[in-house]
Amino acid sequence: MKFLFAWFVLGGSRDLLKPYAYVEGAHGQKNMLCQLLGDDGGCGLNHHLWMLDDLLQDVVDVRNRVSDSCTWEGEVWRADISREAVKIYYQHDESDFEYFDFSTLEVVLSAWIPFLRSTPSVESKAEVLVV
């Protein structure tokens, strides 16, 4: 699965760019991991980066068996994370969920954070291949 990251123009002004993630070839189908990555809780990019840094540390702690699991909540999406699986679901309807491998979350998150720290530009794109 190939995850692609890009910036899009928000509201028609090239001064307002918002990051987004999507899966190549998904043909408009939502991918809950991409939805979760973009869920900044309405707090903006700087706060979102702070939250993502904390999440990545929690994920590393789970990988290194410092903790068994962790949870991450955005405004709309939530993830229950363990080494066995990552369950991502819509907080207002827990029957709407997807499972991902733990390694998929770690690889994608580790690429997403530096992308968000890059200089926003409609020409700036990144991709990460998860096998």
PDB file of C-alpha atoms in Angstrom:
ATOM      1  CA  MET A   1       0.000   0.000   0.000  1.00  0.00           C
ATOM      2  CA  LYS A   2       1.396   3.385  -0.978  1.00  0.00           C
ATOM      3  CA  PHE A   3       0.516   6.398   1.170  1.00  0.00           C
ATOM      4  CA  LEU A   4       0.860   9.818  -0.459  1.00  0.00           C
ATOM      5  CA  PHE A   5       1.141  13.154   1.336  1.00  0.00           C
ATOM      6  CA  ALA A   6       0.467  16.547  -0.208  1.00  0.00           C
ATOM      7  CA  TRP A   7      -0.717  20.062   0.566  1.00  0.00           C
ATOM      8  CA  PHE A   8      -3.955  21.457  -0.828  1.00  0.00           C
ATOM      9  CA  VAL A   9      -5.199  25.002  -1.125  1.00  0.00           C
ATOM     10  CA  LEU A  10      -7.844  25.800   1.453  1.00  0.00           C
ATOM     11  CA  GLY A  11     -10.512  28.310   0.494  1.00  0.00           C
ATOM     12  CA  GLY A  12      -8.949  29.320  -2.796  1.00  0.00           C
ATOM     13  CA  SER A  13      -6.013  31.191  -1.238  1.00  0.00           C
ATOM     14  CA  ARG A  14      -2.514  29.864  -1.888  1.00  0.00           C
ATOM     15  CA  ASP A  15      -1.646  31.339   1.518  1.00  0.00           C
ATOM     16  CA  LEU A  16      -3.847  28.763   3.250  1.00  0.00           C
ATOM     17  CA  LEU A  17      -2.513  25.254   2.723  1.00  0.00           C
ATOM     18  CA  LYS A  18      -3.684  22.145   4.538  1.00  0.00           C
ATOM     19  CA  PRO A  19      -1.891  18.785   4.564  1.00  0.00           C
ATOM     20  CA  TYR A  20      -3.635  15.612   3.561  1.00  0.00           C
ATOM     21  CA  ALA A  21      -2.791  11.946   3.250  1.00  0.00           C
ATOM     22  CA  TYR A  22      -4.334   9.425   0.895  1.00  0.00           C
ATOM     23  CA  VAL A  23      -3.745   5.929  -0.435  1.00  0.00           C
ATOM     24  CA  GLU A  24      -2.733   5.552  -4.054  1.00  0.00           C
ATOM     25  CA  GLY A  25      -5.404   3.786  -6.066  1.00  0.00           C
ATOM     26  CA  ALA A  26      -8.096   4.031  -3.373  1.00  0.00           C
ATOM     27  CA  HIS A  27     -10.424   5.702  -5.912  1.00  0.00           C
ATOM     28  CA  GLY A  28     -12.141   7.951  -3.409  1.00  0.00           C
ATOM     29  CA  GLN A  29     -12.579   5.338  -0.700  1.00  0.00           C
ATOM     30  CA  LYS A  30     -11.728   6.656   2.724  1.00  0.00           C
ATOM     31  CA  ASN A  31      -8.800   5.222   4.574  1.00  0.00           C
ATOM     32  CA  MET A  32      -9.232   5.657   8.298  1.00  0.00           C
ATOM     33  CA  LEU A  33      -5.498   5.898   8.939  1.00  0.00           C
ATOM     34  CA  CYS A  34      -5.361   8.861   6.555  1.00  0.00           C
ATOM     35  CA  GLN A  35      -8.403  10.367   8.259  1.00  0.00           C
ATOM     36  CA  LEU A  36      -6.766   9.949  11.668  1.00  0.00           C
ATOM     37  CA  LEU A  37      -3.501  11.542  10.504  1.00  0.00           C
ATOM     38  CA  GLY A  38      -5.380  14.615   9.317  1.00  0.00           C
ATOM     39  CA  ASP A  39      -7.572  14.975  12.420  1.00  0.00           C
ATOM     40  CA  ASP A  40      -5.953  17.958  14.124  1.00  0.00           C
ATOM     41  CA  GLY A  41      -8.826  18.416  16.544  1.00  0.00           C
ATOM     42  CA  GLY A  42      -9.460  21.849  15.049  1.00  0.00           C
ATOM     43  CA  CYS A  43      -6.332  23.163  16.800  1.00  0.00           C
ATOM     44  CA  GLY A  44      -4.078  23.809  13.808  1.00  0.00           C
ATOM     45  CA  LEU A  45      -0.745  22.504  12.615  1.00  0.00           C
ATOM     46  CA  ASN A  46       1.522  23.451  15.548  1.00  0.00           C
ATOM     47  CA  HIS A  47      -0.702  21.795  18.135  1.00  0.00           C
ATOM     48  CA  HIS A  48      -1.225  18.832  15.809  1.00  0.00           C
ATOM     49  CA  LEU A  49       2.534  18.316  15.525  1.00  0.00           C
ATOM     50  CA  TRP A  50       2.851  18.380  19.293  1.00  0.00           C
ATOM     51  CA  MET A  51       0.112  15.705  19.534  1.00  0.00           C
ATOM     52  CA  LEU A  52       1.754  13.597  16.808  1.00  0.00           C
ATOM     53  CA  ASP A  53       5.134  13.757  18.560  1.00  0.00           C
ATOM     54  CA  ASP A  54       3.472  12.440  21.717  1.00  0.00           C
ATOM     55  CA  LEU A  55       1.723   9.728  19.719  1.00  0.00           C
ATOM     56  CA  LEU A  56       4.969   8.624  18.079  1.00  0.00           C
ATOM     57  CA  GLN A  57       6.625   8.361  21.502  1.00  0.00           C
ATOM     58  CA  ASP A  58       3.670   6.274  22.730  1.00  0.00           C
ATOM     59  CA  VAL A  59       3.982   4.023  19.662  1.00  0.00           C
ATOM     60  CA  VAL A  60       7.725   3.580  20.292  1.00  0.00           C
ATOM     61  CA  ASP A  61       6.943   2.715  23.919  1.00  0.00           C
ATOM     62  CA  VAL A  62       4.462   0.056  22.788  1.00  0.00           C
ATOM     63  CA  ARG A  63       6.983  -1.344  20.279  1.00  0.00           C
ATOM     64  CA  ASN A  64       9.678  -1.469  22.971  1.00  0.00           C
ATOM     65  CA  ARG A  65       7.252  -3.056  25.461  1.00  0.00           C
ATOM     66  CA  VAL A  66       7.441  -0.112  27.855  1.00  0.00           C
ATOM     67  CA  SER A  67       3.639  -0.183  27.683  1.00  0.00           C
ATOM     68  CA  ASP A  68       1.177  -2.721  26.297  1.00  0.00           C
ATOM     69  CA  SER A  69      -1.053  -0.285  24.458  1.00  0.00           C
ATOM     70  CA  CYS A  70      -2.014   3.334  23.967  1.00  0.00           C
ATOM     71  CA  THR A  71      -4.927   5.351  22.653  1.00  0.00           C
ATOM     72  CA  TRP A  72      -5.000   8.383  20.419  1.00  0.00           C
ATOM     73  CA  GLU A  73      -8.008  10.611  19.946  1.00  0.00           C
ATOM     74  CA  GLY A  74      -8.572  13.397  17.505  1.00  0.00           C
ATOM     75  CA  GLU A  75     -11.748  15.383  17.195  1.00  0.00           C
ATOM     76  CA  VAL A  76     -13.497  12.730  15.103  1.00  0.00           C
ATOM     77  CA  TRP A  77     -11.219   9.677  14.900  1.00  0.00           C
ATOM     78  CA  ARG A  78      -9.742   7.408  17.561  1.00  0.00           C
ATOM     79  CA  ALA A  79      -7.101   4.675  17.532  1.00  0.00           C
ATOM     80  CA  ASP A  80      -6.624   1.855  20.015  1.00  0.00           C
ATOM     81  CA  ILE A  81      -3.019   0.790  19.511  1.00  0.00           C
ATOM     82  CA  SER A  82      -1.272  -2.420  20.560  1.00  0.00           C
ATOM     83  CA  ARG A  83       1.495  -4.519  19.024  1.00  0.00           C
ATOM     84  CA  GLU A  84      -1.135  -6.979  17.814  1.00  0.00           C
ATOM     85  CA  ALA A  85      -3.278  -4.474  15.911  1.00  0.00           C
ATOM     86  CA  VAL A  86      -4.339  -0.876  15.502  1.00  0.00           C
ATOM     87  CA  LYS A  87      -8.075  -0.294  15.496  1.00  0.00           C
ATOM     88  CA  ILE A  88      -9.094   3.060  14.035  1.00  0.00           C
ATOM     89  CA  TYR A  89     -12.688   4.115  14.257  1.00  0.00           C
ATOM     90  CA  TYR A  90     -15.102   6.976  13.997  1.00  0.00           C
ATOM     91  CA  GLN A  91     -15.743   8.166  17.572  1.00  0.00           C
ATOM     92  CA  HIS A  92     -19.439   8.728  16.955  1.00  0.00           C
ATOM     93  CA  ASP A  93     -20.024   5.242  15.513  1.00  0.00           C
ATOM     94  CA  GLU A  94     -17.708   2.547  16.841  1.00  0.00           C
ATOM     95  CA  SER A  95     -19.122   0.059  14.332  1.00  0.00           C
ATOM     96  CA  ASP A  96     -17.322   2.022  11.589  1.00  0.00           C
ATOM     97  CA  PHE A  97     -13.688   0.876  11.971  1.00  0.00           C
ATOM     98  CA  GLU A  98     -10.606  -0.512  10.226  1.00  0.00           C
ATOM     99  CA  TYR A  99      -7.716  -2.580  11.515  1.00  0.00           C
ATOM    100  CA  PHE A 100      -4.101  -1.911  10.546  1.00  0.00           C
ATOM    101  CA  ASP A 101      -0.818  -3.570  11.392  1.00  0.00           C
ATOM    102  CA  PHE A 102       1.132  -1.866  14.135  1.00  0.00           C
ATOM    103  CA  SER A 103       4.111  -1.514  11.800  1.00  0.00           C
ATOM    104  CA  THR A 104       1.951   0.276   9.215  1.00  0.00           C
ATOM    105  CA  LEU A 105       1.014   2.938  11.753  1.00  0.00           C
ATOM    106  CA  GLU A 106       4.615   3.384  12.879  1.00  0.00           C
ATOM    107  CA  VAL A 107       6.018   3.645   9.332  1.00  0.00           C
ATOM    108  CA  VAL A 108       3.342   6.038   8.079  1.00  0.00           C
ATOM    109  CA  LEU A 109       3.425   8.212  11.206  1.00  0.00           C
ATOM    110  CA  SER A 110       7.232   8.379  11.048  1.00  0.00           C
ATOM    111  CA  ALA A 111       6.963   9.767   7.500  1.00  0.00           C
ATOM    112  CA  TRP A 112       3.941  12.024   8.141  1.00  0.00           C
ATOM    113  CA  ILE A 113       5.550  14.072  10.929  1.00  0.00           C
ATOM    114  CA  PRO A 114       8.583  15.223   8.884  1.00  0.00           C
ATOM    115  CA  PHE A 115       6.272  15.998   5.963  1.00  0.00           C
ATOM    116  CA  LEU A 116       4.214  18.283   8.215  1.00  0.00           C
ATOM    117  CA  ARG A 117       7.425  20.001   9.360  1.00  0.00           C
ATOM    118  CA  SER A 118       8.464  20.685   5.765  1.00  0.00           C
ATOM    119  CA  THR A 119       7.721  24.018   4.129  1.00  0.00           C
ATOM    120  CA  PRO A 120       4.090  23.898   2.950  1.00  0.00           C
ATOM    121  CA  SER A 121       3.809  24.120  -0.818  1.00  0.00           C
ATOM    122  CA  VAL A 122       1.327  22.781  -3.362  1.00  0.00           C
ATOM    123  CA  GLU A 123       4.369  21.330  -5.142  1.00  0.00           C
ATOM    124  CA  SER A 124       5.585  19.489  -2.012  1.00  0.00           C
ATOM    125  CA  LYS A 125       4.647  15.818  -1.978  1.00  0.00           C
ATOM    126  CA  ALA A 126       5.902  12.684  -0.238  1.00  0.00           C
ATOM    127  CA  GLU A 127       5.142   8.998  -0.373  1.00  0.00           C
ATOM    128  CA  VAL A 128       5.706   6.003   1.821  1.00  0.00           C
ATOM    129  CA  LEU A 129       5.360   2.402   0.730  1.00  0.00           C
ATOM    130  CA  VAL A 130       4.128  -0.078   3.322  1.00  0.00           C
ATOM    131  CA  VAL A 131       4.593  -3.742   2.479  1.00  0.00           C
TER     132      VAL A 131
END
